[in-house]
């Protein structure tokens, strides 16, 4: 492509040039996105991307405008998880970019493919730090927080720039990619045919990574030697969309399986091999553990210590990222490959005569599971008012059972931890939550992204604090008329609503306005609001919402004394050894 074919919008065109068909940065970005099947964007408009959003919309791209970039970014992140295509978030420069960056970092941490596209200020001014409108060296700031970051300066490089972003996001371990588009780029004019020729349709963006036959043999030798095998299914396994083979592998092995939070539903939580209700037993007592798309990070107590019975386990790990192996403890059988190829290879090599896990082990796990389920059952049936978590979650559990293809979004502390344990999930990728960082604020972005990408109804169960991080997006939900039902577990505060300030008249640090009516917020935007004070009322309200498909928010009044500090992870709070004042 000759340099002379590129002009900025401001430069006059010659008569000969006017004869030619021309294109510009705006159109080339749109064409490049469409060529690669990226037909949905989540963002917030403003200089320099407002017209770009309008033009994209006019060209048939679905552009969902949010009230805050962080929520738009979370929508894009979960779109990536659900579709295996990078979710696209579009923001303005500096502050908009920074708002979106949290979500990009979150996507990277959770291994979700996403592209954050931000407009940026004039390079010449930014580099000399002369104080441009929303000046910021965005590329430099994004780099350490994402998987890859690129800037496109010339219209003829848009095709390659987007191709690089797509490949970086989805190949290998998926993650977040930043694409910096300076304001000037949008208006750059070039010959239309040359423009078309400069676009790239990415072929085989996430190539299969076939595991080595030796690695498969080693893994099966270790698995065969197990007396007490356990399979852990992480969100990488859910992402991989190898659902049938994963199910076959688990069933053929006969081993108990433990789903991580977003791995729930790969096999139903009610499957006879599911050890979710015997979690601590299987972690402690297993001797061989097969990890599929799950990291041995804090969520699995780093694979060692008390939670794992202090003993040394043999770990087999399937992961696309070679450096994940031995990250916390020794992996005796690393299987480096993509999950679909690896699970298929394992199944193939297991053949038809694979001996299922020893019955002594599986029946011991079943017994424990049944005991724990029976212990919990009566608590889930209480109709107390104000509600406790178990009473409220008991009815939601039945509703999810009756509507297994609804997507369940979940955040909070007690609201998260208890719902994870109590609410069974029946299909893959139906439970979306706070992920590796335990981040509050994903709720409305995830709900919107999930509804838009899948067309399925969404049930979002939110702590009142958690909801507050993205609450304004209920206007977005009403504007696009999405089939989302939000249930807020309102216990008047963060964790609980009973904290007292021992040093003055200000409310305690974890307290909110007592008796708030979040349902009224929804009504303000034309959505449906309910106030539910008992499990019976909650059940009626959720069923009405799910039947209608109308944007609905239910304020579920929870006993302020019901929760515990930080839910299940209170032990991570540092404690002062000094006497409290
Ligand atoms: P969880 O929090 O559910 O335990 P993690 O996010 O810790 O799950 O782990 C997901 C893992 O899955 C990551 O290590 C990532 O590299 C891996 N992964 C993601 N997609 C694939 C894939 N298609 N094939 C193989 N591994 C994958
Ligand atoms: C971005 C810290 C973890 S959980 C939580 C906070 C503020 C809210 C818990 O209260 P909630 O739920 O939602 O009312 P419940 O059921 O216990 O009453 N900022 C970010 N992420 C995190 N994780 C926090 C703060 C936190």
PDB file of N, CA and C and ligand atoms in Angstrom, residues 70 74 102 389 411-418 434 437-442 462-469 488-497 510 512 518 558 560 562-567 569, ligand 2:
ATOM      1  N   UNK A  70     -16.999   0.389  32.752  1.00  0.00           N
ATOM      2  CA  UNK A  70     -16.612  -0.838  33.433  1.00  0.00           C
ATOM      3  C   UNK A  70     -17.660  -1.934  33.182  1.00  0.00           C
ATOM      4  N   UNK A  74     -17.269  -5.467  31.311  1.00  0.00           N
ATOM      5  CA  UNK A  74     -17.639  -6.781  31.868  1.00  0.00           C
ATOM      6  C   UNK A  74     -18.577  -7.517  30.915  1.00  0.00           C
ATOM      7  N   UNK A 102     -10.265  -1.850  33.910  1.00  0.00           N
ATOM      8  CA  UNK A 102     -10.516  -2.806  35.006  1.00  0.00           C
ATOM      9  C   UNK A 102     -11.100  -4.089  34.428  1.00  0.00           C
ATOM     10  N   UNK A 389     -30.677 -16.341  54.303  1.00  0.00           N
ATOM     11  CA  UNK A 389     -30.147 -16.734  52.985  1.00  0.00           C
ATOM     12  C   UNK A 389     -30.709 -18.083  52.535  1.00  0.00           C
ATOM     13  N   UNK A 411     -23.232 -12.389  42.417  1.00  0.00           N
ATOM     14  CA  UNK A 411     -22.131 -11.697  43.101  1.00  0.00           C
ATOM     15  C   UNK A 411     -22.577 -11.254  44.486  1.00  0.00           C
ATOM     16  N   UNK A 412     -21.588 -10.923  45.323  1.00  0.00           N
ATOM     17  CA  UNK A 412     -21.830 -10.599  46.723  1.00  0.00           C
ATOM     18  C   UNK A 412     -20.832 -11.392  47.543  1.00  0.00           C
ATOM     19  N   UNK A 413     -21.055 -11.478  48.847  1.00  0.00           N
ATOM     20  CA  UNK A 413     -20.178 -12.311  49.675  1.00  0.00           C
ATOM     21  C   UNK A 413     -20.994 -13.525  50.127  1.00  0.00           C
ATOM     22  N   UNK A 414     -21.855 -13.333  51.143  1.00  0.00           N
ATOM     23  CA  UNK A 414     -22.740 -14.438  51.551  1.00  0.00           C
ATOM     24  C   UNK A 414     -23.640 -14.851  50.390  1.00  0.00           C
ATOM     25  N   UNK A 415     -24.153 -13.855  49.687  1.00  0.00           N
ATOM     26  CA  UNK A 415     -25.055 -14.120  48.565  1.00  0.00           C
ATOM     27  C   UNK A 415     -24.365 -14.993  47.518  1.00  0.00           C
ATOM     28  N   UNK A 416     -23.082 -14.785  47.340  1.00  0.00           N
ATOM     29  CA  UNK A 416     -22.310 -15.550  46.361  1.00  0.00           C
ATOM     30  C   UNK A 416     -21.998 -16.947  46.881  1.00  0.00           C
ATOM     31  N   UNK A 417     -21.416 -16.981  48.070  1.00  0.00           N
ATOM     32  CA  UNK A 417     -20.903 -18.264  48.572  1.00  0.00           C
ATOM     33  C   UNK A 417     -22.043 -19.245  48.842  1.00  0.00           C
ATOM     34  N   UNK A 418     -23.117 -18.740  49.411  1.00  0.00           N
ATOM     35  CA  UNK A 418     -24.224 -19.648  49.729  1.00  0.00           C
ATOM     36  C   UNK A 418     -24.956 -20.064  48.451  1.00  0.00           C
ATOM     37  N   UNK A 434     -18.169 -13.873  39.999  1.00  0.00           N
ATOM     38  CA  UNK A 434     -17.099 -12.904  40.262  1.00  0.00           C
ATOM     39  C   UNK A 434     -15.705 -13.358  39.827  1.00  0.00           C
ATOM     40  N   UNK A 437     -10.751 -13.029  40.696  1.00  0.00           N
ATOM     41  CA  UNK A 437     -10.486 -11.932  41.628  1.00  0.00           C
ATOM     42  C   UNK A 437     -11.577 -11.751  42.683  1.00  0.00           C
ATOM     43  N   UNK A 438     -12.698 -12.415  42.505  1.00  0.00           N
ATOM     44  CA  UNK A 438     -13.824 -12.155  43.411  1.00  0.00           C
ATOM     45  C   UNK A 438     -14.247 -10.707  43.321  1.00  0.00           C
ATOM     46  N   UNK A 439     -14.385 -10.225  42.096  1.00  0.00           N
ATOM     47  CA  UNK A 439     -14.615  -8.790  41.894  1.00  0.00           C
ATOM     48  C   UNK A 439     -16.105  -8.445  41.999  1.00  0.00           C
ATOM     49  N   UNK A 440     -16.399  -7.395  42.756  1.00  0.00           N
ATOM     50  CA  UNK A 440     -17.772  -6.889  42.800  1.00  0.00           C
ATOM     51  C   UNK A 440     -17.966  -5.918  41.637  1.00  0.00           C
ATOM     52  N   UNK A 441     -19.109  -5.976  41.004  1.00  0.00           N
ATOM     53  CA  UNK A 441     -19.406  -5.027  39.927  1.00  0.00           C
ATOM     54  C   UNK A 441     -19.624  -5.690  38.586  1.00  0.00           C
ATOM     55  N   UNK A 442     -19.457  -7.031  38.541  1.00  0.00           N
ATOM     56  CA  UNK A 442     -19.673  -7.713  37.254  1.00  0.00           C
ATOM     57  C   UNK A 442     -21.154  -7.863  36.930  1.00  0.00           C
ATOM     58  N   UNK A 462     -27.907 -10.883  43.544  1.00  0.00           N
ATOM     59  CA  UNK A 462     -26.899  -9.884  43.904  1.00  0.00           C
ATOM     60  C   UNK A 462     -26.977  -9.498  45.370  1.00  0.00           C
ATOM     61  N   UNK A 463     -25.833  -9.438  46.042  1.00  0.00           N
ATOM     62  CA  UNK A 463     -25.810  -8.772  47.335  1.00  0.00           C
ATOM     63  C   UNK A 463     -26.120  -7.293  47.126  1.00  0.00           C
ATOM     64  N   UNK A 464     -26.664  -6.627  48.145  1.00  0.00           N
ATOM     65  CA  UNK A 464     -27.016  -5.210  47.940  1.00  0.00           C
ATOM     66  C   UNK A 464     -25.777  -4.368  47.693  1.00  0.00           C
ATOM     67  N   UNK A 465     -24.672  -4.722  48.353  1.00  0.00           N
ATOM     68  CA  UNK A 465     -23.436  -3.984  48.080  1.00  0.00           C
ATOM     69  C   UNK A 465     -22.955  -4.277  46.660  1.00  0.00           C
ATOM     70  N   UNK A 466     -22.906  -5.535  46.307  1.00  0.00           N
ATOM     71  CA  UNK A 466     -22.426  -5.926  44.979  1.00  0.00           C
ATOM     72  C   UNK A 466     -23.207  -5.210  43.885  1.00  0.00           C
ATOM     73  N   UNK A 467     -24.514  -5.174  44.030  1.00  0.00           N
ATOM     74  CA  UNK A 467     -25.366  -4.538  43.023  1.00  0.00           C
ATOM     75  C   UNK A 467     -24.997  -3.065  42.832  1.00  0.00           C
ATOM     76  N   UNK A 468     -24.677  -2.414  43.949  1.00  0.00           N
ATOM     77  CA  UNK A 468     -24.385  -0.979  43.884  1.00  0.00           C
ATOM     78  C   UNK A 468     -23.259  -0.622  42.929  1.00  0.00           C
ATOM     79  N   UNK A 469     -22.349  -1.552  42.685  1.00  0.00           N
ATOM     80  CA  UNK A 469     -21.202  -1.258  41.823  1.00  0.00           C
ATOM     81  C   UNK A 469     -21.616  -1.050  40.362  1.00  0.00           C
ATOM     82  N   UNK A 488     -32.180  -8.676  44.515  1.00  0.00           N
ATOM     83  CA  UNK A 488     -31.185  -8.088  45.428  1.00  0.00           C
ATOM     84  C   UNK A 488     -31.421  -8.611  46.829  1.00  0.00           C
ATOM     85  N   UNK A 489     -30.407  -9.263  47.363  1.00  0.00           N
ATOM     86  CA  UNK A 489     -30.480  -9.729  48.751  1.00  0.00           C
ATOM     87  C   UNK A 489     -30.114  -8.532  49.628  1.00  0.00           C
ATOM     88  N   UNK A 490     -31.168  -7.877  50.109  1.00  0.00           N
ATOM     89  CA  UNK A 490     -30.975  -6.591  50.783  1.00  0.00           C
ATOM     90  C   UNK A 490     -30.951  -6.777  52.301  1.00  0.00           C
ATOM     91  N   UNK A 491     -29.719  -6.806  52.824  1.00  0.00           N
ATOM     92  CA  UNK A 491     -29.588  -6.929  54.285  1.00  0.00           C
ATOM     93  C   UNK A 491     -28.979  -5.664  54.889  1.00  0.00           C
ATOM     94  N   UNK A 492     -29.172  -4.544  54.209  1.00  0.00           N
ATOM     95  CA  UNK A 492     -28.802  -3.213  54.730  1.00  0.00           C
ATOM     96  C   UNK A 492     -27.308  -2.957  54.834  1.00  0.00           C
ATOM     97  N   UNK A 493     -26.484  -3.754  54.171  1.00  0.00           N
ATOM     98  CA  UNK A 493     -25.056  -3.450  54.273  1.00  0.00           C
ATOM     99  C   UNK A 493     -24.169  -4.453  53.565  1.00  0.00           C
ATOM    100  N   UNK A 494     -22.882  -4.178  53.662  1.00  0.00           N
ATOM    101  CA  UNK A 494     -21.852  -5.076  53.151  1.00  0.00           C
ATOM    102  C   UNK A 494     -21.743  -6.231  54.148  1.00  0.00           C
ATOM    103  N   UNK A 495     -21.954  -7.438  53.706  1.00  0.00           N
ATOM    104  CA  UNK A 495     -21.929  -8.666  54.522  1.00  0.00           C
ATOM    105  C   UNK A 495     -23.138  -8.780  55.454  1.00  0.00           C
ATOM    106  N   UNK A 496     -23.369  -7.744  56.255  1.00  0.00           N
ATOM    107  CA  UNK A 496     -24.477  -7.736  57.223  1.00  0.00           C
ATOM    108  C   UNK A 496     -24.971  -6.304  57.346  1.00  0.00           C
ATOM    109  N   UNK A 497     -26.054  -6.135  58.082  1.00  0.00           N
ATOM    110  CA  UNK A 497     -26.550  -4.771  58.290  1.00  0.00           C
ATOM    111  C   UNK A 497     -26.642  -4.422  59.763  1.00  0.00           C
ATOM    112  N   UNK A 510     -19.561  -0.644  57.126  1.00  0.00           N
ATOM    113  CA  UNK A 510     -20.232  -1.620  56.248  1.00  0.00           C
ATOM    114  C   UNK A 510     -21.745  -1.391  56.137  1.00  0.00           C
ATOM    115  N   UNK A 512     -25.436   0.426  55.105  1.00  0.00           N
ATOM    116  CA  UNK A 512     -26.177   1.223  54.119  1.00  0.00           C
ATOM    117  C   UNK A 512     -27.457   1.757  54.750  1.00  0.00           C
ATOM    118  N   UNK A 518     -34.748  -0.953  46.518  1.00  0.00           N
ATOM    119  CA  UNK A 518     -34.101  -0.980  45.203  1.00  0.00           C
ATOM    120  C   UNK A 518     -35.114  -1.198  44.071  1.00  0.00           C
ATOM    121  N   UNK A 558     -33.686  -9.304  53.422  1.00  0.00           N
ATOM    122  CA  UNK A 558     -32.954 -10.354  54.152  1.00  0.00           C
ATOM    123  C   UNK A 558     -32.658  -9.839  55.566  1.00  0.00           C
ATOM    124  N   UNK A 560     -30.930  -8.500  58.508  1.00  0.00           N
ATOM    125  CA  UNK A 560     -29.617  -7.845  58.555  1.00  0.00           C
ATOM    126  C   UNK A 560     -28.585  -8.625  59.369  1.00  0.00           C
ATOM    127  N   UNK A 562     -28.206 -11.879  59.227  1.00  0.00           N
ATOM    128  CA  UNK A 562     -28.047 -13.236  58.693  1.00  0.00           C
ATOM    129  C   UNK A 562     -26.647 -13.564  58.149  1.00  0.00           C
ATOM    130  N   UNK A 563     -25.945 -12.579  57.641  1.00  0.00           N
ATOM    131  CA  UNK A 563     -24.688 -12.882  56.946  1.00  0.00           C
ATOM    132  C   UNK A 563     -23.493 -13.001  57.878  1.00  0.00           C
ATOM    133  N   UNK A 564     -22.356 -13.448  57.310  1.00  0.00           N
ATOM    134  CA  UNK A 564     -21.125 -13.403  58.106  1.00  0.00           C
ATOM    135  C   UNK A 564     -20.080 -12.585  57.334  1.00  0.00           C
ATOM    136  N   UNK A 565     -19.123 -12.048  58.070  1.00  0.00           N
ATOM    137  CA  UNK A 565     -18.116 -11.164  57.476  1.00  0.00           C
ATOM    138  C   UNK A 565     -17.393 -11.880  56.330  1.00  0.00           C
ATOM    139  N   UNK A 566     -17.408 -11.272  55.158  1.00  0.00           N
ATOM    140  CA  UNK A 566     -16.724 -11.801  53.970  1.00  0.00           C
ATOM    141  C   UNK A 566     -17.222 -13.175  53.523  1.00  0.00           C
ATOM    142  N   UNK A 567     -18.441 -13.556  53.929  1.00  0.00           N
ATOM    143  CA  UNK A 567     -18.986 -14.847  53.510  1.00  0.00           C
ATOM    144  C   UNK A 567     -18.082 -15.975  53.952  1.00  0.00           C
ATOM    145  N   UNK A 569     -14.977 -16.492  53.128  1.00  0.00           N
ATOM    146  CA  UNK A 569     -13.520 -16.263  53.098  1.00  0.00           C
ATOM    147  C   UNK A 569     -13.076 -15.251  54.152  1.00  0.00           C
TER     148      UNK A 569
HETATM  149  C1  LIG B   2     -14.239  -4.230  43.188  1.00  0.00           C
HETATM  150  C2  LIG B   2     -14.736  -6.264  48.572  1.00  0.00           C
HETATM  151  C3  LIG B   2     -16.181  -8.343  48.722  1.00  0.00           C
HETATM  152  S1  LIG B   2     -17.781  -8.830  48.891  1.00  0.00           S
HETATM  153  C4  LIG B   2     -18.356  -7.258  49.020  1.00  0.00           C
HETATM  154  C5  LIG B   2     -17.307  -6.346  48.937  1.00  0.00           C
HETATM  155  C6  LIG B   2     -17.496  -4.880  49.003  1.00  0.00           C
HETATM  156  C7  LIG B   2     -19.832  -6.980  49.169  1.00  0.00           C
HETATM  157  C8  LIG B   2     -20.531  -7.935  50.128  1.00  0.00           C
HETATM  158  O1  LIG B   2     -21.787  -7.466  50.479  1.00  0.00           O
HETATM  159  P1  LIG B   2     -23.080  -7.809  49.656  1.00  0.00           P
HETATM  160  O2  LIG B   2     -23.300  -9.353  49.928  1.00  0.00           O
HETATM  161  O3  LIG B   2     -22.849  -7.677  48.211  1.00  0.00           O
HETATM  162  O4  LIG B   2     -24.189  -6.999  50.179  1.00  0.00           O
HETATM  163  P2  LIG B   2     -23.737 -10.101  51.278  1.00  0.00           P
HETATM  164  O5  LIG B   2     -24.608 -11.214  50.834  1.00  0.00           O
HETATM  165  O6  LIG B   2     -22.515 -10.613  51.967  1.00  0.00           O
HETATM  166  O7  LIG B   2     -24.470  -9.120  52.136  1.00  0.00           O
HETATM  167  N1  LIG B   2     -14.440  -3.913  45.622  1.00  0.00           N
HETATM  168  C9  LIG B   2     -14.356  -4.770  44.582  1.00  0.00           C
HETATM  169  N2  LIG B   2     -14.374  -6.071  44.760  1.00  0.00           N
HETATM  170  C10 LIG B   2     -14.457  -6.582  46.015  1.00  0.00           C
HETATM  171  N3  LIG B   2     -14.421  -7.906  46.134  1.00  0.00           N
HETATM  172  C11 LIG B   2     -14.594  -5.735  47.143  1.00  0.00           C
HETATM  173  C12 LIG B   2     -14.576  -4.397  46.889  1.00  0.00           C
HETATM  174  C13 LIG B   2     -16.047  -6.982  48.755  1.00  0.00           C
END
